[in-house]
Structure formats: structure tokens, C-alpha cells
Short mmCIF file of C-alpha atoms in Angstrom, two decimals:
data_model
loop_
_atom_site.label_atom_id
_atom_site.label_comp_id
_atom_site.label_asym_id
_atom_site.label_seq_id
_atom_site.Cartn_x
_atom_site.Cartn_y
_atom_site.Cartn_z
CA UNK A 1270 16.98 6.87 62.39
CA UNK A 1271 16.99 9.79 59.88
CA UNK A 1272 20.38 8.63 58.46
CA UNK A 1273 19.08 5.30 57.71
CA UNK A 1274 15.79 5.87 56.30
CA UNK A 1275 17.87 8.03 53.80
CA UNK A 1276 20.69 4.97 53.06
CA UNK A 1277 17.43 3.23 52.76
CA UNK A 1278 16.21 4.84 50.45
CA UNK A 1279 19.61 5.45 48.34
CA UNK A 1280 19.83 1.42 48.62
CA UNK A 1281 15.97 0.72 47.24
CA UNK A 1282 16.93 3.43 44.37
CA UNK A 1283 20.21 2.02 43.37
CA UNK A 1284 18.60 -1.35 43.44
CA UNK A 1285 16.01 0.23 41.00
CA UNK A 1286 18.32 1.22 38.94
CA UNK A 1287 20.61 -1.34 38.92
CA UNK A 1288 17.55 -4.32 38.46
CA UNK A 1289 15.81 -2.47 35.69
CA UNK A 1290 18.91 -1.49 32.99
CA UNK A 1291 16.71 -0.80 30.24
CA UNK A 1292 14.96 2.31 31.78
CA UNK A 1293 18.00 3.93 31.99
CA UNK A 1294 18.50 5.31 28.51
CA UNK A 1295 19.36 8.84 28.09
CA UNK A 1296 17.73 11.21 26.22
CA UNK A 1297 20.05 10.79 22.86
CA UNK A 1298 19.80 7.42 23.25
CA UNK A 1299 15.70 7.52 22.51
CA UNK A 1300 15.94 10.43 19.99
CA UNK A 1301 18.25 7.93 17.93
CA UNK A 1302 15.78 4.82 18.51
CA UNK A 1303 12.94 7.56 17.19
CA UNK A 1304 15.28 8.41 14.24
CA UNK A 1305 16.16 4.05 13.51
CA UNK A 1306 12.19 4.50 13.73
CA UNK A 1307 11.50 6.94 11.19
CA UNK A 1308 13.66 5.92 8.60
CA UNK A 1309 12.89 1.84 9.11
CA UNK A 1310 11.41 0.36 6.15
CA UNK A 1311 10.49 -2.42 7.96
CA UNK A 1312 9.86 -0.45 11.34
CA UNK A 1313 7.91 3.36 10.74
CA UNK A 1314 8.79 3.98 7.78
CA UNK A 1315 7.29 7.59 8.28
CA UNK A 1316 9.90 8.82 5.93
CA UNK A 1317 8.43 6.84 2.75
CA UNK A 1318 5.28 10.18 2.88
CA UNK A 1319 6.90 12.85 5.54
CA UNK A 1320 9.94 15.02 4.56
CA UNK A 1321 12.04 16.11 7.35
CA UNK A 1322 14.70 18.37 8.20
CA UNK A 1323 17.72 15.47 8.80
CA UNK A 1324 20.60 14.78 6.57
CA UNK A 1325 20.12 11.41 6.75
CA UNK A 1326 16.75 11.62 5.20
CA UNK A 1327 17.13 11.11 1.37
CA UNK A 1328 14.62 10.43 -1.21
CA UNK A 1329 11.48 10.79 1.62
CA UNK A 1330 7.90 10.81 0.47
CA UNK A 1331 5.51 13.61 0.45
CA UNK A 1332 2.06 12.20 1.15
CA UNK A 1333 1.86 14.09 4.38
CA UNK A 1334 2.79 17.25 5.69
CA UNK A 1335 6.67 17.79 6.21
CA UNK A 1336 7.77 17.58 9.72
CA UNK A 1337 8.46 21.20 10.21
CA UNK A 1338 7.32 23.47 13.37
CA UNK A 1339 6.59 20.49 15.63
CA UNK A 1340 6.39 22.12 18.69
CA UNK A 1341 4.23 25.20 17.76
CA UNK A 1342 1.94 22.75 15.54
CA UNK A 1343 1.35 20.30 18.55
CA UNK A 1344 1.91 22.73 21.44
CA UNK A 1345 0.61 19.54 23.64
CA UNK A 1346 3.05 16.64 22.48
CA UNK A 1347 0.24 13.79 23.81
CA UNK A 1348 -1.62 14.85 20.67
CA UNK A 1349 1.24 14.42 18.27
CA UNK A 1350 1.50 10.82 20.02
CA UNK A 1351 -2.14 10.01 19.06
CA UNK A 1352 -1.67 11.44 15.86
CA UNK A 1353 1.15 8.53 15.53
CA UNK A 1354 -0.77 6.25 17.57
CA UNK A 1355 -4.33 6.24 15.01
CA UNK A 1356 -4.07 8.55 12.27
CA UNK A 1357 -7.94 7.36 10.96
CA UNK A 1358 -8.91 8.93 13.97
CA UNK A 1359 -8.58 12.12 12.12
CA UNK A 1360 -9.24 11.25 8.76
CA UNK A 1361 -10.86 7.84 8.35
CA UNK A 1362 -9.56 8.14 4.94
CA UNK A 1363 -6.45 9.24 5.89
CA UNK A 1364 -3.08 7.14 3.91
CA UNK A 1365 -1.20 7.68 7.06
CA UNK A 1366 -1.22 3.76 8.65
CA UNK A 1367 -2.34 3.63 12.24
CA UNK A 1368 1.10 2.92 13.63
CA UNK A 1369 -0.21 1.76 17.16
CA UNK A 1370 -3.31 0.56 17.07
CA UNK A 1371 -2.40 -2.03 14.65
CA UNK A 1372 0.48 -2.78 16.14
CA UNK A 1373 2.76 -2.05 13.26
CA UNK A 1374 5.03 -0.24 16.12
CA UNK A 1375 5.50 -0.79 19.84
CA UNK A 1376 4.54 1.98 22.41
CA UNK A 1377 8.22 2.20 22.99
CA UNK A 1378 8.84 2.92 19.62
CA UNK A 1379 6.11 5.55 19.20
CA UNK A 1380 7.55 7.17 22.11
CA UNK A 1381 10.79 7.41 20.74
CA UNK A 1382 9.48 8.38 17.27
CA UNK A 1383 7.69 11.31 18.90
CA UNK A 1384 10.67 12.48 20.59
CA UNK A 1385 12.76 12.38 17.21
CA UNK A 1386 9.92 14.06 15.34
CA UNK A 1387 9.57 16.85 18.19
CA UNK A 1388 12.67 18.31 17.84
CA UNK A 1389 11.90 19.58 13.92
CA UNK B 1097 -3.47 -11.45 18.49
CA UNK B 1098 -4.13 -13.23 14.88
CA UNK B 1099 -8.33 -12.93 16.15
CA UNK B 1100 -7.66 -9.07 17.62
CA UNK B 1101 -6.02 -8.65 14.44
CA UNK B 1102 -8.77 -9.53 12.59
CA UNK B 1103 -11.43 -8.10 14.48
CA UNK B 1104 -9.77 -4.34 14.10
CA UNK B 1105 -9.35 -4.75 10.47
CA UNK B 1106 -13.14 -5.98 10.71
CA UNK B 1107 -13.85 -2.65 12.41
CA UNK B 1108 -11.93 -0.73 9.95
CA UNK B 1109 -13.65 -2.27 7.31
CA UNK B 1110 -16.99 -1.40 8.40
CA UNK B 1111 -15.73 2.36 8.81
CA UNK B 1112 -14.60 2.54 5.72
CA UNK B 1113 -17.33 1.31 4.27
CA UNK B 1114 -19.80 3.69 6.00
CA UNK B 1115 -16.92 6.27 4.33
CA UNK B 1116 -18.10 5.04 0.77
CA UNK B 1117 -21.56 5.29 1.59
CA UNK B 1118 -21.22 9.08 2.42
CA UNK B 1119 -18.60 10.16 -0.08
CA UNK B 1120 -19.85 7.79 -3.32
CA UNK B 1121 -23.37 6.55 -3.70
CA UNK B 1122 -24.15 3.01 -5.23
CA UNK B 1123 -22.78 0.65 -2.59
CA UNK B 1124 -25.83 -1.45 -2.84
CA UNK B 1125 -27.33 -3.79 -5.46
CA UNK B 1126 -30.17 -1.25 -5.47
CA UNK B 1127 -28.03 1.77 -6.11
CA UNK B 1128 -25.38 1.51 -8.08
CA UNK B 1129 -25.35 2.64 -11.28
CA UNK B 1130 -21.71 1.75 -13.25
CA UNK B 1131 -22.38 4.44 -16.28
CA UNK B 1132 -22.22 6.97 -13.05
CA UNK B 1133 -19.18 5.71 -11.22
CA UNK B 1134 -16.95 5.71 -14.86
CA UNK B 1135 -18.26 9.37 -15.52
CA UNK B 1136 -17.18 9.99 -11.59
CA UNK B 1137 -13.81 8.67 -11.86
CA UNK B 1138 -13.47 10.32 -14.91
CA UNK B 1139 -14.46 13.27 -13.67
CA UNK B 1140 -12.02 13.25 -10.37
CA UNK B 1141 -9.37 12.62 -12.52
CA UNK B 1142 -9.97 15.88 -15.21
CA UNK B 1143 -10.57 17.79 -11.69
CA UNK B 1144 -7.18 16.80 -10.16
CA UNK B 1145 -5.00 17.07 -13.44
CA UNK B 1146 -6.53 18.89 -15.77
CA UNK B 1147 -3.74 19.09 -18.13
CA UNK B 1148 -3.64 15.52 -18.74
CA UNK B 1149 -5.21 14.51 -22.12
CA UNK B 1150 -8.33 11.73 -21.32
CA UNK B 1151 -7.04 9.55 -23.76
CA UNK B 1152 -3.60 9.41 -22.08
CA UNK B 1153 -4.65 7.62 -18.95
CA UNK B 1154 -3.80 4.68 -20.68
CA UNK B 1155 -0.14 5.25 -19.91
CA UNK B 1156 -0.63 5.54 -16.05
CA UNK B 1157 1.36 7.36 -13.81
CA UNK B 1158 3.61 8.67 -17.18
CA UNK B 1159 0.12 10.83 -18.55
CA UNK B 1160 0.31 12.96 -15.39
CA UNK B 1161 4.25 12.94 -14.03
CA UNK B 1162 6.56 14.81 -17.14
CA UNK B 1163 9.71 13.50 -15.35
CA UNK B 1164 9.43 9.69 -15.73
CA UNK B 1165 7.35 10.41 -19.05
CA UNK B 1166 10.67 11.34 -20.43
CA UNK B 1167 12.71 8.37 -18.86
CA UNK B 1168 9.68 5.98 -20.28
CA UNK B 1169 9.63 7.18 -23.56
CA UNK B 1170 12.80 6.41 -24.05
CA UNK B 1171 12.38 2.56 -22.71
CA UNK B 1172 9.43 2.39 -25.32
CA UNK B 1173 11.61 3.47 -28.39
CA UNK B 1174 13.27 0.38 -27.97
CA UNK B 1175 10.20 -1.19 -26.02
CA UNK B 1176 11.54 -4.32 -24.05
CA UNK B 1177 8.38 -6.54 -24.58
CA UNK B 1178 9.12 -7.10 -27.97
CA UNK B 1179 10.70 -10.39 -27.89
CA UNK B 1180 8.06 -11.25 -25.63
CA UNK B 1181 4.93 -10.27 -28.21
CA UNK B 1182 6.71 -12.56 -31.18
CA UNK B 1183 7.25 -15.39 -28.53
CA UNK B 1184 3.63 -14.77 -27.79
CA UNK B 1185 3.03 -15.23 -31.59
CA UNK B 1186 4.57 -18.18 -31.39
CA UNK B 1187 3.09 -19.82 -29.28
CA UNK B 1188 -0.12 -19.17 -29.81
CA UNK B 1189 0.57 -20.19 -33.93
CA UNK B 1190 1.32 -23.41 -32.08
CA UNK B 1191 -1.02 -26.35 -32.72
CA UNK B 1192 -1.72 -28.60 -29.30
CA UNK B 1193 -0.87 -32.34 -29.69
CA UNK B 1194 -4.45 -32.67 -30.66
CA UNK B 1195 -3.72 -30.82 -34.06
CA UNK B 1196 -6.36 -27.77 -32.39
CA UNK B 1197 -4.73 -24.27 -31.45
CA UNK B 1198 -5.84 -20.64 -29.65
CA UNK B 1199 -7.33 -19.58 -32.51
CA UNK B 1200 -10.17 -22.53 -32.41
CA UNK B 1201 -11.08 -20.65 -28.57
CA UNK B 1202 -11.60 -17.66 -29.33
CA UNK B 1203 -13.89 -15.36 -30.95
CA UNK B 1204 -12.69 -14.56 -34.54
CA UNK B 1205 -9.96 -16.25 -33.94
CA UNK B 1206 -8.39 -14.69 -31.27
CA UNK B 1207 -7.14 -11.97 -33.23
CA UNK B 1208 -8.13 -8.26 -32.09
CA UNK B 1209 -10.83 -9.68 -29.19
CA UNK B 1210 -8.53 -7.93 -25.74
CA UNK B 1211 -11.30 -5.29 -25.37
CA UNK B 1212 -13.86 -7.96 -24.24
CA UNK B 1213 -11.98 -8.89 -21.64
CA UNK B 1214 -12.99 -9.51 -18.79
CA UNK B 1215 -16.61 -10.69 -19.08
CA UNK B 1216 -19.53 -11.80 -16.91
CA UNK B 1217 -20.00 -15.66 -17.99
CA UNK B 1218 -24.00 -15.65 -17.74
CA UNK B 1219 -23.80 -19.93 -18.16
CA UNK B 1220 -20.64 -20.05 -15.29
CA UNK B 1221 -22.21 -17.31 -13.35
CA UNK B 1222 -18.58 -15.68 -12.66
CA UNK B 1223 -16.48 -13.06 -14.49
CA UNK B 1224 -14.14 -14.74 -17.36
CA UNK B 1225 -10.91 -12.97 -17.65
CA UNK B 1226 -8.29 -13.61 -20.68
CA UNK B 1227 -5.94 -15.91 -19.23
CA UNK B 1228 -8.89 -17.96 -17.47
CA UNK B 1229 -9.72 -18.64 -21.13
CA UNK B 1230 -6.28 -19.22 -22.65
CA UNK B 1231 -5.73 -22.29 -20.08
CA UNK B 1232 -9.62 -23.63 -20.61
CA UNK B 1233 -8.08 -23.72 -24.18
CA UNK B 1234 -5.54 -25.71 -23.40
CA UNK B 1235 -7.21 -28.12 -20.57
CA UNK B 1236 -9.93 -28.54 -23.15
CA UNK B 1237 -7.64 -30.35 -25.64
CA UNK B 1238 -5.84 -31.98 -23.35
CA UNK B 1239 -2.56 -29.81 -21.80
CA UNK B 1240 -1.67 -28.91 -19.04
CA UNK B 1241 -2.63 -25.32 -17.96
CA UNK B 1242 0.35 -22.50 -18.02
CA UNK B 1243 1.24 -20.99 -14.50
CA UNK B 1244 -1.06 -17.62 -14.19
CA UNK B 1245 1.48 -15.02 -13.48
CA UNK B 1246 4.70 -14.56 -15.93
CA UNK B 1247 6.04 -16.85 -18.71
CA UNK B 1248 3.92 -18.45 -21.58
CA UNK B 1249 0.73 -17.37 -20.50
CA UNK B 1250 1.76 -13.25 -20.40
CA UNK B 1251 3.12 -13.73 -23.55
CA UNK B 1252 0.58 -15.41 -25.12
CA UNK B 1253 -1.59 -13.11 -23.88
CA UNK B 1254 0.87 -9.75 -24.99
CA UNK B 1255 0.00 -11.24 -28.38
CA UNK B 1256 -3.67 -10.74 -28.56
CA UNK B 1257 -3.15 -7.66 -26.71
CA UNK B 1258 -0.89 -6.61 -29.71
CA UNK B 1259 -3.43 -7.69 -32.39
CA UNK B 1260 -5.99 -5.45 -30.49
CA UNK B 1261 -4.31 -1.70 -30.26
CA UNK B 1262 -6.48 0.79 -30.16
CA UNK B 1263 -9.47 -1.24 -29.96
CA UNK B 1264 -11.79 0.25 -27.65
CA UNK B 1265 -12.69 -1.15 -24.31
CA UNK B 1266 -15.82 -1.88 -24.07
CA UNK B 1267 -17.11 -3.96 -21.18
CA UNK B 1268 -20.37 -4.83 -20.84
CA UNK B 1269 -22.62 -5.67 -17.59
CA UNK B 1270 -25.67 -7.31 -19.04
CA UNK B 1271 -28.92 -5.07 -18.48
CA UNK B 1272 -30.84 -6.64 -16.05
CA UNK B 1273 -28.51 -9.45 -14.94
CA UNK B 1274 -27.74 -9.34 -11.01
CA UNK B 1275 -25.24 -11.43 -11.16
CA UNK B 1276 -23.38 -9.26 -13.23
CA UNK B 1277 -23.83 -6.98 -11.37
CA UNK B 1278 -23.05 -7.73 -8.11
CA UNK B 1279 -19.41 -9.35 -9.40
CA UNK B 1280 -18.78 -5.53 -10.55
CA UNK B 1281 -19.96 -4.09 -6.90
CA UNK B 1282 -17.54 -6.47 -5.29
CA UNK B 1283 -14.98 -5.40 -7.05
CA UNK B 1284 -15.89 -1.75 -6.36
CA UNK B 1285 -16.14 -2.47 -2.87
CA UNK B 1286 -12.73 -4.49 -2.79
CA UNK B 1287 -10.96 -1.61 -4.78
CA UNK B 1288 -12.35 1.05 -1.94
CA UNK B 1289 -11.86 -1.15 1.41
CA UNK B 1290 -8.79 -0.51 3.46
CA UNK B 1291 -7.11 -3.53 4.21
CA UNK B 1292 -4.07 -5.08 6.15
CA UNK B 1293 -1.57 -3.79 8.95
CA UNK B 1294 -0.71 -0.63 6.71
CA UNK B 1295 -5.06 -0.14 6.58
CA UNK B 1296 -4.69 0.70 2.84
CA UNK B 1297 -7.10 0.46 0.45
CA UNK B 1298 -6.28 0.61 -3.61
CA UNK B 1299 -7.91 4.56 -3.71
CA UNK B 1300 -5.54 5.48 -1.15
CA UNK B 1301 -2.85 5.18 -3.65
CA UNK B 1302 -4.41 4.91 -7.04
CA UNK B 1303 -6.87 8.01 -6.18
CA UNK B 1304 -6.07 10.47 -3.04
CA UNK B 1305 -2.44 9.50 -3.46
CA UNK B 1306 -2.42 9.28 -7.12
CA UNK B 1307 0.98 11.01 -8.27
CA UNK B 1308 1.98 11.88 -4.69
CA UNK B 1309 5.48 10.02 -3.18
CA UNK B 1310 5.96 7.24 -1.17
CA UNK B 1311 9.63 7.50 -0.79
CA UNK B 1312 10.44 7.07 -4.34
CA UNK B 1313 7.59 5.28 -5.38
CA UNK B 1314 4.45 7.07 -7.53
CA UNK B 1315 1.25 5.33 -7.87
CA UNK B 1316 -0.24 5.90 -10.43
CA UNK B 1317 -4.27 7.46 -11.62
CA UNK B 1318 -6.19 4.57 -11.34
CA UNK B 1319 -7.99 5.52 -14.22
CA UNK B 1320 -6.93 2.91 -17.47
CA UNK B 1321 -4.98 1.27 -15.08
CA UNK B 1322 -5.75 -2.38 -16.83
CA UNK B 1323 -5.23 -1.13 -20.51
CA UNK B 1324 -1.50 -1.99 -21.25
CA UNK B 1325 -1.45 -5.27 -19.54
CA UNK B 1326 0.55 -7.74 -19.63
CA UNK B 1327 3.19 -5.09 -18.58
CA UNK B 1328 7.14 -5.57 -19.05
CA UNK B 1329 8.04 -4.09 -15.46
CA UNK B 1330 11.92 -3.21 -15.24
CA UNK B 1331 11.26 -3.76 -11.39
CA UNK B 1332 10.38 -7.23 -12.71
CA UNK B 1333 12.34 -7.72 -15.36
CA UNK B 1334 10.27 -9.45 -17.05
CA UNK B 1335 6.84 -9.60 -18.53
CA UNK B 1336 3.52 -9.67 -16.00
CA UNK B 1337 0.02 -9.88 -16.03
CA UNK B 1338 -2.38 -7.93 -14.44
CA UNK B 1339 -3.06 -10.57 -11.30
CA UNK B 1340 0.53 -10.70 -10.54
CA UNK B 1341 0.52 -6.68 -9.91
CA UNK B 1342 -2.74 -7.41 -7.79
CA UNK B 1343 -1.28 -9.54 -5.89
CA UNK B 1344 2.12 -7.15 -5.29
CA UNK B 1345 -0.06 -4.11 -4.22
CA UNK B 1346 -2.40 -6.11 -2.35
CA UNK B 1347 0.89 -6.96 -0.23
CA UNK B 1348 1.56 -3.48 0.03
CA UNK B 1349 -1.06 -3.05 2.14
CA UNK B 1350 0.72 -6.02 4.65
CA UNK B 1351 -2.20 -8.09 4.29
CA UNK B 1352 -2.28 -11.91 2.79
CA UNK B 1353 -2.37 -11.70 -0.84
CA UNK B 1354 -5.21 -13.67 -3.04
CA UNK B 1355 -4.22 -16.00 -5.49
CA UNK B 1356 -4.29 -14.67 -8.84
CA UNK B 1357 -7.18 -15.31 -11.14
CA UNK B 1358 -8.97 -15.76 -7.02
CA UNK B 1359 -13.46 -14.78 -7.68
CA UNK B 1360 -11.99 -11.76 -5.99
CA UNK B 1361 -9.21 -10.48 -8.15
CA UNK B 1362 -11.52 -11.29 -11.54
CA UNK B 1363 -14.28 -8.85 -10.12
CA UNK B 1364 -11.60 -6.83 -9.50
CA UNK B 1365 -10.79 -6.89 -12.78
CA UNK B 1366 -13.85 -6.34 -14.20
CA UNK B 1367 -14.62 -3.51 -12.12
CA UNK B 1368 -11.50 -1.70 -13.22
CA UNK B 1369 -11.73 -3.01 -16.99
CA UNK B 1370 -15.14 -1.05 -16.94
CA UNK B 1371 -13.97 2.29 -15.53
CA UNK B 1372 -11.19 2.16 -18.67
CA UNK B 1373 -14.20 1.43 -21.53
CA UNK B 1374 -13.91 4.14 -24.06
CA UNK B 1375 -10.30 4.43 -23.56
CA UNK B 1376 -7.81 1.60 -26.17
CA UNK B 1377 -6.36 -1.26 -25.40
CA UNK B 1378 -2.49 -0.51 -25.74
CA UNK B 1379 -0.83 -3.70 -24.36
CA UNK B 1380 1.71 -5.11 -24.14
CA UNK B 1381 3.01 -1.93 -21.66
CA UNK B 1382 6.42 -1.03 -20.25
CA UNK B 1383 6.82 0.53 -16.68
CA UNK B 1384 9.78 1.41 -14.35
#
């Protein structure tokens, strides 16, 4: 009985896994979506006002802070996301375009945005 | 999603708005007060670079950034709109199959008039800019009006720019005149509303993020901003009128752009043609 509720299980998980392919992206694999993110013209663009520590990032803007000290700056990474998410929250006046609420980017993409920005 | 879309710029409208009553008085017919709003900008602008000459503001972004100043002064020694001014000349020397020309339009004729421009039409009840006029010229003896963005019309209009350097702007909103008035608050209001999927408004560039980067990009003061126009644009490459930048920024913002010489754009105009008066008209312009 034990042994089957666990093959059980292993089955319904492989099935998971094997039904939804799109979940299963590693770690590097959303870090570099965040990075295709930030430097997007057409996508973020976060790197047209936001310097950032990344070879790839040439010529970036400097309307907003640089992305430097993520972690210690937003210790809880949920408020970096709504920071991302509606930046007139903040600052009604603020430059910085409210990435999610106007759907300029997808939840996905601010996710994996976040997780590029977080490791600067 | 094209009504949600709507309704949340609708929402950021109204905040911002509420923004401009706090931060800048005179939102309403009641309170605003144009004399203060010039001395205001004015008076941002000697707060945030106070190196910068007053004067200078007619050459945008190059009186407060010494790096393109340099690249820019060397575009202007052999300044590419010059073809464009004696075209202009041209044209506007040009009798109309009717045997009547510009010069029967305009004011003395048409020679040294730019810093009038735009002005509130008391009769029409709307704000007249140049190249409104320069094609009622033409429809009223019989041609067929010029396209309002690049071409004959920016050239014709470089010309009476030229024959009015260093005249001094000086546009007037008739004492006492609402109508006047509220075309100038409209384009005050349009100039400080966030807008589009980006939620920009023109200050967020021209003001808080006036000489600040966006990737390469420097907006410039807003301050003078009409006072060299029709501008040659390298961007362009080719000669532009004012509407025709309106209608690229207002795109920056991702939302739909007005047509040019749109009620809209003209108060526009004549909002930003007032915050220049007391500084000269030096147009035709060149920019990167």
C-alpha cells in the first residue's frame, strides 16, 4: 500500500512535470529572460534611466538610481517587485513608467527582471 | 483591455492633475495667472542650472550640456538649414497663379512678424499659429494648402523666422478675454498631464528630467523650447516644424499622437510660445 501511494505520487509528479514544460526553467534560464528584459527597447527598457553593473550594458541612462546594493536596499525582494510593478505609487511624479500596471510588461517578465536586477 | 486601458490612464490623469494642483497653483480659469507661471519656469530653471546664461535657453539642451554644445557649434558654423532658408525665400518671393503672394498675408509684409506667433484669433475664437496662416494664404487665392510637417511649408516658414532674429517674443493673451485664456490653460494642462503606456507627461522630460539620460538621449530645458523652430534635426535629416516634434515626443510617451496643427497642439503652442516671451526668436535651429 505504502509502496504504491509513493509510485503514485512519483507518477502524478512526473506527469506534472512532464504536462507543464514551461515551469521548468532553471534559475539561469530566468536571470537571462530578466537581463533580455532590462536591456529590451521594446520590452523594459530599464536600462534607457538605470546604470548597472553588466558588461553588456552600454550607453544606459541615468534618470534613476543605479542598480547597485540590491539586496541590502530591498532586504524584502516583494518590495523591489512593486517598485517594478507601479513606480507612481511612490512618486506620482515619478519618470519611472509603471511597468505592470499598465501592462507594458507581463508578470512573468517582472519576475524575471527582478531576479536579474537582484543579483547587483 | 483598449476600455481598461483607458480607464487607468483616466485615473492617472486625475492624479496627476491633483499633483499640479498641490505643486503649481493656477489650474483653474479663476487662478491662473500666466505673468506668474513664466517667472516660475524661469525661476526653476536659474535654480537647477545656475550657470546657464537666461538668454541662452534659446539653444535648448546645448545652453546647459558643454559636451554636445561643442559638437553643435560646430554643425552651426556650417549650419545645414541654409539651403533650406533661401528655398524658403524663394518661395515665398513666389507670386500664386492669381498674381498675389505671402507678403499680401501678412502683417508688414511678412518680413520680421515670427515673434507674434502663435496668437489667440479673438474673430475665430482659436489660437492661430504660423503655418495655419501660411496655407489660409494660399487656400485664400486659390492653391492648394502645403502638407504641415516638413517640405515647403518649414521652409517657407525658416524664412520669416530668418527675417525675425532677435526679435523678441512677445505673446500676448488679451486682458480680459476668457477665451484666450483658457486655450493657454489647456495647453498648460496638456504640457503637465502624464499620458500613454510609458505615463509620461512633457515636464517629466523637459523639467524633472531636463538634462538627465535616457540611454543616450537628453531632453532638453523646456524653457525657449519653441524659439529656433523650424529646426534642421540630423535625426531627421531634414528641416521640421514645431508640430512634427509634438507629435514625435507625444509618441514617446506610447500614446496616439494628435495631428499636427490639432486645437490641442496650437494651445500647446501657445502655452509654450508664452513661457519663451522676452527671450529672441533665433530660427531656423539645428539639433542632433
Amino acid at each position: 500500500m505504502r509502496k504504491l501511494s509513493t509510485s503514485m505520487c512519483a507518477a502524478s509528479l512526473l506527469a506534472l512535470i512532464a504536462t507543464t514544460p514551461a515551469i521548468a526553467i532553471t534559475a539561469e534560464e530566468t536571470v537571462a529572460e530578466g537581463k533580455a528584459v532590462y536591456m529590451g527597447k521594446s520590452r523594459g527598457n530599464c536600462i534607457s534611466c538605470h546604470q548597472i553593473n553588466d558588461p553588456d550594458a552600454n550607453l544606459a541612462g541615468n534618470q534613476g538610481p543605479p542598480m547597485v546594493a540590491m539586496t541590502q536596499r530591498f532586504p524584502d525582494k516583494r518590495m523591489l517587485r512593486a517598485q517594478v510593478w507601479d513606480a507612481s505609487k511612490n512618486n506620482p511624479i515619478t519618470i519611472m513608467p509603471p511597468l505592470g500596471k499598465h501592462w507594458i510588461l507581463s508578470e512573468e517578465e517582472i519576475d524575471a527582471v527582478v531576479e536579474y536586477i537582484y543579483q547587483f | 483591455m483598449k476600455i481598461i486601458k483607458n480607464i487607468t490612464i483616466g485615473l492617472s490623469l486625475l492624479l496627476s492633475s491633483q499633483l499640479v494642483f498641490s505643486a503649481q497653483p493656477g489650474t483653474t480659469l479663476a487662478s491662473v495667472n500666466p505673468e506668474a507661471d513664466r517667472m516660475a519656469l524661469q525661476n526653476y530653471f536659474k535654480k537647477r542650472f545656475p550657470d546657464a546664461e537666461l538668454a541662452d535657453y534659446v539653444n535648448g539642451i546645448y545652453a546647459v550640456d558643454a559636451d554636445s554644445r561643442e559638437q553643435w557649434e560646430e554643425l552651426e558654423s556650417f549650419p545645414p538649414y541654409e539651403f533650406d532658408v533661401e528655398e524658403g525665400e524663394r518661395l515665398f518671393k513666389t507670386a500664386f497663379a492669381n498674381g498675389k503672394g505671402y507678403a499680401d498675408c501678412f502683417e508688414n509684409g511678412g518680413v520680421g512678424i515670427r515673434q507674434n506667433f502663435p496668437y489667440w484669433d479673438k474673430e475665430a475664437s482659436t489660437v492661430k499659429t504660423l503655418e495655419q496662416e501660411i496655407n489660409e494664404c494660399r487656400e485664400s487665392n486659390g492653391e492648394k494648402p502645403l502638407k504641415w510637417g516638413k517640405g515647403a511649408i518649414a521652409q517657407i516658414s525658416a524664412y520669416m523666422a530668418w527675417t525675425s532674429r532677435d526679435n523678441v517674443f512677445d505673446i500676448k493673451i488679451p486682458e480680459g478675454d476668457e477665451g484666450a485664456l483658457a486655450a493657454y490653460l489647456e495647453g498648460k494642462k496638456f504640457f503637465y498631464t502624464k499620458r500613454g503606456q510609458l505615463n509620461l507627461s512633457c515636464a517629466n522630460c523637459h523639467l524633472q528630467g531636463s538634462n538627465v539620460r535616457i540611454r543616450a538621449d537628453l531632453a532638453g530645458p523646456a524653457l525657449g523650447h519653441p524659439s529656433h523652430f523650424p529646426v534642421f534635426r540630423s535625426k531627421w535629416g531634414s528641416l521640421g516644424t514645431l508640430h512634427r516634434r509634438y507629435k514625435g515626443c507625444h509618441k514617446d510617451s506610447r500614446s496616439k499622437p494628435l495631428d499636427m496643427q490639432h486645437e490641442t497642439f496650437r494651445n500647446l503652442e501657445y502655452f509654450q510660445t508664452y513661457m519663451s516671451n522676452g527671450l529672441v526668436v533665433n530660427g531656423p535651429g539645428s539639433r542632433k
